[in-house]
Amino acid sequence: MKRLMICWIVLLMSGPALAANDGASSSRDAISCVLSDPAATAETQALYRNLHKLAQEGVLFGHQDTLAYGVGWKADPNKLDSDVYRVCGKFPAVFGWDIGHIGTPRNIDGVPFESMKGWIRKGYEKGGISTVSWHAQIPGTTQSAWTQQKVVSRLLPGGDMHETYRATLDQVAAFFADLKGPRGEPIPVIFRPFHEHTGGWFWWGNKWCTPEEYKQLWHFTIDYLRKTKGLHNIITAYSPDRFKSREEYLERYPGDDTIDILGHDNYGAFRSAQTKDEARQALETIVALAEEHSKIAALTETGVGQNSANATWWTDVLLDVIKSSPATKKIAWVLVWRNADKRQNYAAFPESATAENFKAFERDPITVFLEDLPPMYK
Ligand code: BMA
């Protein structure tokens, strides 16, 4: 509750009247954000604008698959649950989902797509935000996202797998089109395909296609979803893995007319206090670039294993990096990866070594959970 009020005060104070008259804050408040889709629905535009406003003061917390399962449990369809809620009594503000294995009944991690759609609708009705990544199989095959093969050029217009790729995108489009709110309005989602392309581990990674081919993959994909399929509820996120310079970050950037969120996936530099400088610099770079491009920056994936972790990782590493400079505080959200089981878990859970410290992370005035959000879709 306390944070909800803080957010509202900030929103009121950063209104246009103040921006026009106040010298010091006008340059900051005047920074705008421009969606790549000029035909985005009213709710999608509102979400983007509100994310941008909130990013000036708060950082939303996100968790992958949080409503579907946690360490030692699977969701009961009749009640909302989450390891995050079990630890701190609040839900994440950002719900991460993955559409790997689209076209089959269950996603790459066993989450039924029908249930996933249900949770996205529930999350929206509660005022939360959903982001959808895509550990895509090679279209038309059951070969995993980690297949290291030159296939991108074959998916593009003129390529021998182009028709197959269109058929896969039809399934993606059907998934997004099925996300409707109570008034029948399309639910906005943040779509984050082709992530971590600055490494070579996925078939869309930098070893397996040229910068031009990677950009064309994005252009074709987003144009197809928007222009051919008529979807205007998609906010796009670009998420390079670790990078050394602005140039490297932007090398394969598809452009402002395709991308809305300048994201970043980084586990390595957030692992411990020793690498905090790299982590801080990475966030400063994406925030600066987001401002230059009139976009929004976000730490789209990070985390450490919760049982082996430094027990104060949440405040001493993650929060400390986020609060390390005026720029780093301006990332819109941080999302930690899934709580698969006792071996793979990135959010605190009741028995984890970091549970107490996670509560302190939640209590910090900068972090924003579902219950702290102002209305995001108006
Ligand atoms: C990886 C791991 C895998 C999972 C994949 C897609 O990082 O979590 O277990 O299958 O993401 O979610």
XYZ file of C-alpha atoms and ligand atoms in Angstrom:
390
model
C 0.000 0.000 0.000
C 2.712 2.478 0.950
C 4.378 2.090 -2.409
C 1.201 2.437 -4.348
C 0.870 5.909 -2.859
C 4.452 6.801 -3.651
C 3.956 5.742 -7.247
C 0.863 7.860 -7.596
C 2.604 10.924 -6.217
C 5.414 10.437 -8.682
C 2.996 10.078 -11.566
C 1.164 13.244 -10.610
C 4.356 15.222 -10.156
C 5.807 14.168 -13.465
C 2.781 15.391 -15.381
C 3.180 17.715 -18.390
C 2.623 20.958 -16.468
C 5.634 20.381 -14.270
C 7.704 19.124 -17.164
C 7.051 22.318 -19.093
C 7.969 24.720 -16.300
C 10.598 23.111 -14.194
C 14.053 23.451 -15.644
C 15.856 20.727 -13.732
C 13.327 17.997 -14.105
C 11.963 19.011 -17.486
C 14.706 17.354 -19.467
C 14.133 14.139 -17.549
C 10.377 14.293 -17.585
C 10.344 15.291 -21.230
C 11.989 12.013 -22.176
C 9.264 10.161 -23.927
C 8.823 6.600 -25.009
C 7.554 5.641 -28.426
C 6.048 2.257 -29.205
C 7.141 0.512 -32.382
C 3.533 -0.276 -33.324
C 1.642 2.883 -34.319
C -1.590 0.862 -34.240
C -1.078 -0.543 -30.719
C -4.330 -0.925 -28.749
C -5.211 1.643 -26.080
C -4.318 -0.814 -23.284
C -0.967 -1.599 -24.914
C -0.136 2.090 -25.217
C -1.173 2.672 -21.612
C 0.964 -0.213 -20.367
C 4.016 1.110 -22.192
C 3.513 4.656 -20.940
C 2.937 3.483 -17.374
C 5.968 1.198 -17.434
C 8.041 4.149 -18.542
C 6.688 6.384 -15.770
C 7.139 3.765 -13.066
C 10.667 3.042 -14.258
C 11.693 6.533 -13.147
C 11.115 5.581 -9.495
C 10.587 1.875 -9.040
C 11.747 -1.493 -10.334
C 9.117 -4.152 -10.903
C 9.894 -7.682 -9.776
C 9.237 -10.539 -12.209
C 9.474 -14.326 -12.029
C 9.225 -16.974 -14.750
C 6.335 -19.480 -14.481
C 5.598 -18.210 -10.981
C 1.889 -19.147 -11.014
C 2.375 -22.570 -12.616
C 4.666 -24.310 -10.129
C 7.378 -23.867 -7.553
C 9.836 -25.953 -5.586
C 7.872 -29.032 -4.507
C 4.406 -28.019 -5.814
C 2.321 -27.651 -8.963
C -0.531 -25.174 -9.308
C -4.033 -25.971 -8.175
C -6.174 -24.459 -10.959
C -8.591 -23.019 -8.395
C -6.162 -20.870 -6.507
C -3.378 -18.445 -7.277
C -0.070 -19.449 -5.789
C 3.614 -18.652 -6.198
C 6.840 -19.311 -4.305
C 7.273 -15.541 -4.195
C 3.868 -15.178 -2.520
C 4.686 -18.019 -0.127
C 7.800 -16.165 1.001
C 6.710 -12.537 1.177
C 2.911 -12.435 0.868
C 2.956 -10.618 -2.477
C 2.968 -11.769 -6.087
C 5.490 -10.632 -8.680
C 4.361 -7.638 -10.760
C 5.715 -9.267 -13.926
C 4.767 -12.812 -14.908
C 7.195 -14.561 -17.241
C 5.981 -17.336 -19.605
C 7.583 -19.274 -22.456
C 5.952 -20.534 -25.659
C 8.651 -23.057 -26.578
C 6.842 -26.102 -28.125
C 3.948 -23.949 -29.365
C 1.614 -26.100 -31.454
C 1.672 -28.925 -28.879
C -0.470 -29.099 -25.703
C 2.336 -28.267 -23.258
C 5.216 -25.847 -23.354
C 8.885 -26.743 -23.123
C 8.648 -27.006 -19.329
C 5.381 -28.932 -19.162
C 3.021 -25.970 -18.658
C -0.246 -26.575 -20.577
C -0.773 -23.706 -23.035
C -4.448 -23.498 -22.087
C -3.514 -23.009 -18.422
C -0.857 -20.474 -19.406
C -3.475 -18.409 -21.238
C -5.693 -18.635 -18.161
C -2.898 -17.336 -15.931
C -2.099 -14.507 -18.329
C -5.769 -13.472 -18.191
C -5.816 -13.744 -14.382
C -2.591 -11.786 -14.106
C -4.044 -9.045 -16.278
C -7.280 -8.897 -14.300
C -5.195 -8.447 -11.149
C -3.320 -5.587 -12.813
C -0.072 -7.472 -13.503
C 2.070 -7.686 -16.607
C 2.930 -10.739 -18.691
C 6.089 -11.255 -20.694
C 6.460 -14.155 -23.108
C 9.813 -15.598 -24.157
C 10.246 -18.245 -26.841
C 12.713 -21.101 -26.567
C 11.720 -21.957 -30.129
C 12.294 -25.348 -31.651
C 13.545 -25.211 -35.223
C 10.241 -24.546 -37.014
C 8.596 -27.670 -38.362
C 10.849 -29.958 -36.289
C 11.246 -31.163 -32.722
C 14.856 -29.973 -32.644
C 15.391 -27.775 -29.610
C 16.300 -24.091 -29.366
C 19.827 -25.253 -28.497
C 20.361 -26.913 -31.893
C 23.426 -25.224 -33.291
C 22.677 -24.986 -36.944
C 22.380 -22.390 -39.705
C 18.657 -22.170 -40.163
C 17.710 -18.463 -39.895
C 18.456 -17.720 -43.576
C 16.185 -20.623 -44.563
C 13.247 -19.220 -42.566
C 13.322 -15.817 -44.240
C 11.244 -14.941 -47.319
C 12.678 -16.891 -50.259
C 14.147 -19.580 -47.972
C 13.180 -23.243 -48.308
C 11.661 -23.283 -44.779
C 9.776 -20.023 -45.070
C 6.321 -21.562 -45.433
C 7.006 -23.768 -42.425
C 8.005 -20.709 -40.429
C 4.797 -18.906 -41.387
C 2.813 -21.926 -40.166
C 4.654 -21.776 -36.821
C 3.932 -18.063 -36.556
C 0.261 -18.795 -37.209
C 0.328 -20.864 -34.001
C 2.077 -18.062 -32.120
C -0.494 -15.586 -33.451
C -3.386 -17.839 -32.403
C -1.955 -17.944 -28.879
C -1.703 -14.148 -28.647
C -5.106 -13.626 -30.258
C -6.691 -15.788 -27.584
C -5.596 -13.459 -24.796
C -8.686 -11.368 -24.129
C -9.693 -9.305 -21.129
C -13.149 -9.132 -19.526
C -14.462 -6.655 -22.126
C -13.060 -8.676 -25.005
C -10.061 -6.356 -25.324
C -6.731 -7.910 -26.362
C -4.434 -8.300 -23.351
C -1.076 -6.589 -23.914
C 1.953 -8.863 -23.636
C 5.669 -8.227 -23.825
C 7.044 -10.639 -26.446
C 10.725 -11.520 -26.084
C 11.788 -13.935 -28.829
C 15.321 -14.610 -30.139
C 16.941 -13.696 -26.826
C 20.607 -14.075 -25.857
C 21.630 -13.963 -29.507
C 25.025 -12.512 -28.546
C 26.034 -16.072 -27.678
C 26.113 -19.116 -29.947
C 23.972 -21.534 -27.907
C 20.645 -21.012 -29.702
C 20.030 -21.498 -33.436
C 19.367 -17.727 -33.744
C 22.677 -16.941 -31.979
C 25.463 -14.927 -33.515
C 27.386 -17.965 -34.764
C 24.491 -19.162 -36.901
C 23.319 -16.078 -38.767
C 24.640 -12.717 -39.947
C 23.543 -9.479 -38.262
C 21.420 -8.761 -41.334
C 19.710 -12.166 -41.184
C 19.022 -11.781 -37.466
C 17.429 -8.377 -38.006
C 15.387 -9.725 -40.923
C 14.147 -12.563 -38.736
C 12.818 -9.985 -36.291
C 11.366 -7.751 -39.011
C 9.568 -10.593 -40.728
C 8.272 -12.045 -37.444
C 6.898 -8.820 -36.029
C 5.484 -7.600 -39.356
C 3.767 -10.931 -39.834
C 2.168 -10.840 -36.384
C 1.120 -7.197 -36.703
C 0.305 -6.676 -40.369
C -0.714 -10.136 -41.563
C -2.333 -11.390 -38.366
C -3.604 -8.003 -37.137
C -2.212 -8.267 -33.601
C -1.696 -4.934 -31.884
C -1.229 -6.032 -28.285
C 2.470 -6.855 -28.575
C 5.279 -4.918 -26.934
C 8.623 -6.320 -28.123
C 11.770 -6.894 -26.064
C 15.306 -7.300 -27.421
C 17.552 -9.180 -24.958
C 21.257 -9.584 -25.704
C 23.279 -11.635 -23.209
C 26.511 -10.235 -21.655
C 28.124 -7.549 -23.817
C 31.222 -5.389 -23.632
C 30.200 -2.184 -25.404
C 27.265 -0.202 -26.735
C 28.373 -1.210 -30.210
C 28.187 -4.887 -29.352
C 24.793 -4.406 -27.700
C 23.447 -2.680 -30.817
C 25.171 -4.812 -33.437
C 22.036 -6.816 -34.197
C 19.419 -4.310 -32.974
C 16.413 -4.613 -35.319
C 15.507 -0.915 -35.012
C 13.149 1.422 -33.189
C 10.264 0.541 -35.482
C 10.455 -3.094 -34.321
C 11.676 -2.983 -30.696
C 10.143 -1.406 -27.574
C 12.171 -2.734 -24.653
C 15.969 -2.630 -24.567
C 16.432 -5.708 -22.460
C 19.399 -7.616 -21.148
C 19.885 -11.174 -19.881
C 22.774 -11.456 -17.488
C 23.468 -14.188 -14.972
C 27.263 -14.019 -14.896
C 27.772 -10.451 -13.726
C 25.024 -10.744 -11.094
C 26.452 -13.890 -9.555
C 28.400 -12.258 -6.742
C 29.708 -9.009 -5.312
C 32.969 -9.400 -7.277
C 31.346 -8.631 -10.626
C 29.056 -5.805 -9.541
C 30.943 -3.257 -11.653
C 30.213 -5.114 -14.841
C 26.581 -5.499 -13.809
C 26.250 -1.788 -13.013
C 27.857 -0.766 -16.292
C 25.590 -3.063 -18.283
C 22.476 -1.519 -16.701
C 23.818 1.999 -17.200
C 24.403 1.241 -20.862
C 20.932 -0.119 -21.541
C 19.283 2.746 -19.651
C 21.298 5.326 -21.615
C 20.479 3.610 -24.899
C 16.811 3.337 -23.978
C 16.705 7.081 -23.312
C 18.449 7.859 -26.612
C 16.014 5.642 -28.501
C 12.909 6.736 -26.539
C 12.438 3.195 -25.274
C 12.430 1.388 -21.911
C 15.255 -0.651 -20.364
C 14.815 -3.891 -18.395
C 16.872 -6.687 -16.856
C 14.897 -9.384 -18.638
C 16.634 -12.410 -17.042
C 18.971 -12.918 -14.130
C 19.286 -14.932 -10.927
C 21.366 -17.358 -8.895
C 20.497 -20.789 -7.494
C 18.711 -20.138 -4.205
C 20.120 -22.908 -2.093
C 23.737 -22.462 -3.003
C 23.439 -18.679 -3.000
C 24.958 -16.163 -0.687
C 22.098 -15.799 1.823
C 21.976 -12.023 1.317
C 22.211 -12.077 -2.484
C 18.917 -10.201 -2.994
C 19.968 -7.083 -1.135
C 23.771 -7.247 -1.334
C 24.076 -8.077 -4.998
C 20.869 -7.575 -6.982
C 19.419 -4.608 -5.101
C 22.809 -3.055 -4.582
C 23.495 -3.072 -8.337
C 20.012 -1.766 -9.132
C 20.500 1.124 -6.695
C 24.123 1.794 -7.584
C 23.504 4.914 -9.683
C 20.660 7.187 -10.796
C 20.734 5.400 -14.159
C 20.616 1.813 -12.903
C 17.504 2.643 -10.852
C 15.688 3.343 -14.091
C 15.381 -0.186 -15.343
C 11.676 -0.955 -15.525
C 11.837 -4.494 -14.193
C 14.045 -7.395 -13.229
C 12.886 -10.936 -13.920
C 14.402 -14.020 -12.319
C 14.113 -17.402 -13.983
C 11.969 -20.352 -12.967
C 11.738 -22.457 -9.794
C 11.820 -25.841 -11.483
C 12.825 -27.962 -8.491
C 15.367 -28.280 -5.681
C 18.216 -28.085 -8.164
C 17.070 -25.279 -10.449
C 15.472 -22.304 -8.686
C 15.998 -18.571 -9.028
C 13.287 -17.043 -6.839
C 13.286 -17.497 -3.087
C 10.988 -20.231 -1.757
C 10.058 -20.889 1.880
C 12.921 -23.308 2.632
C 15.554 -21.515 0.574
C 18.665 -20.041 2.107
C 17.694 -16.575 0.875
C 14.045 -16.451 2.025
C 14.594 -13.952 4.867
C 16.697 -11.726 2.684
C 14.095 -11.794 -0.068
C 11.612 -10.248 2.369
C 14.008 -7.355 2.880
C 14.292 -7.010 -0.906
C 10.499 -6.846 -1.131
C 10.306 -4.244 1.661
C 12.758 -1.930 -0.035
C 10.868 1.123 -1.339
C 12.267 0.699 -4.849
C 10.886 -2.785 -5.535
C 7.359 -3.072 -6.913
C 5.225 -6.190 -6.607
C 1.747 -6.904 -7.981
C 0.007 -5.445 -4.919
C 2.025 -2.214 -5.240
C 1.168 -1.436 -8.857
C -0.967 1.511 -9.892
C -3.435 0.763 -12.711
C -1.216 -0.077 -15.702
C -3.787 -0.299 -18.485
C -5.395 3.149 -18.280
C 16.413 -22.867 -19.276
C 16.201 -23.882 -18.178
C 15.536 -25.087 -18.768
C 14.232 -24.647 -19.461
C 14.472 -23.515 -20.441
C 13.185 -22.959 -21.015
O 17.063 -21.755 -18.797
O 15.357 -23.331 -17.198
O 15.253 -26.003 -17.736
O 13.657 -25.742 -20.142
O 15.151 -22.476 -19.790
O 12.360 -22.428 -20.029
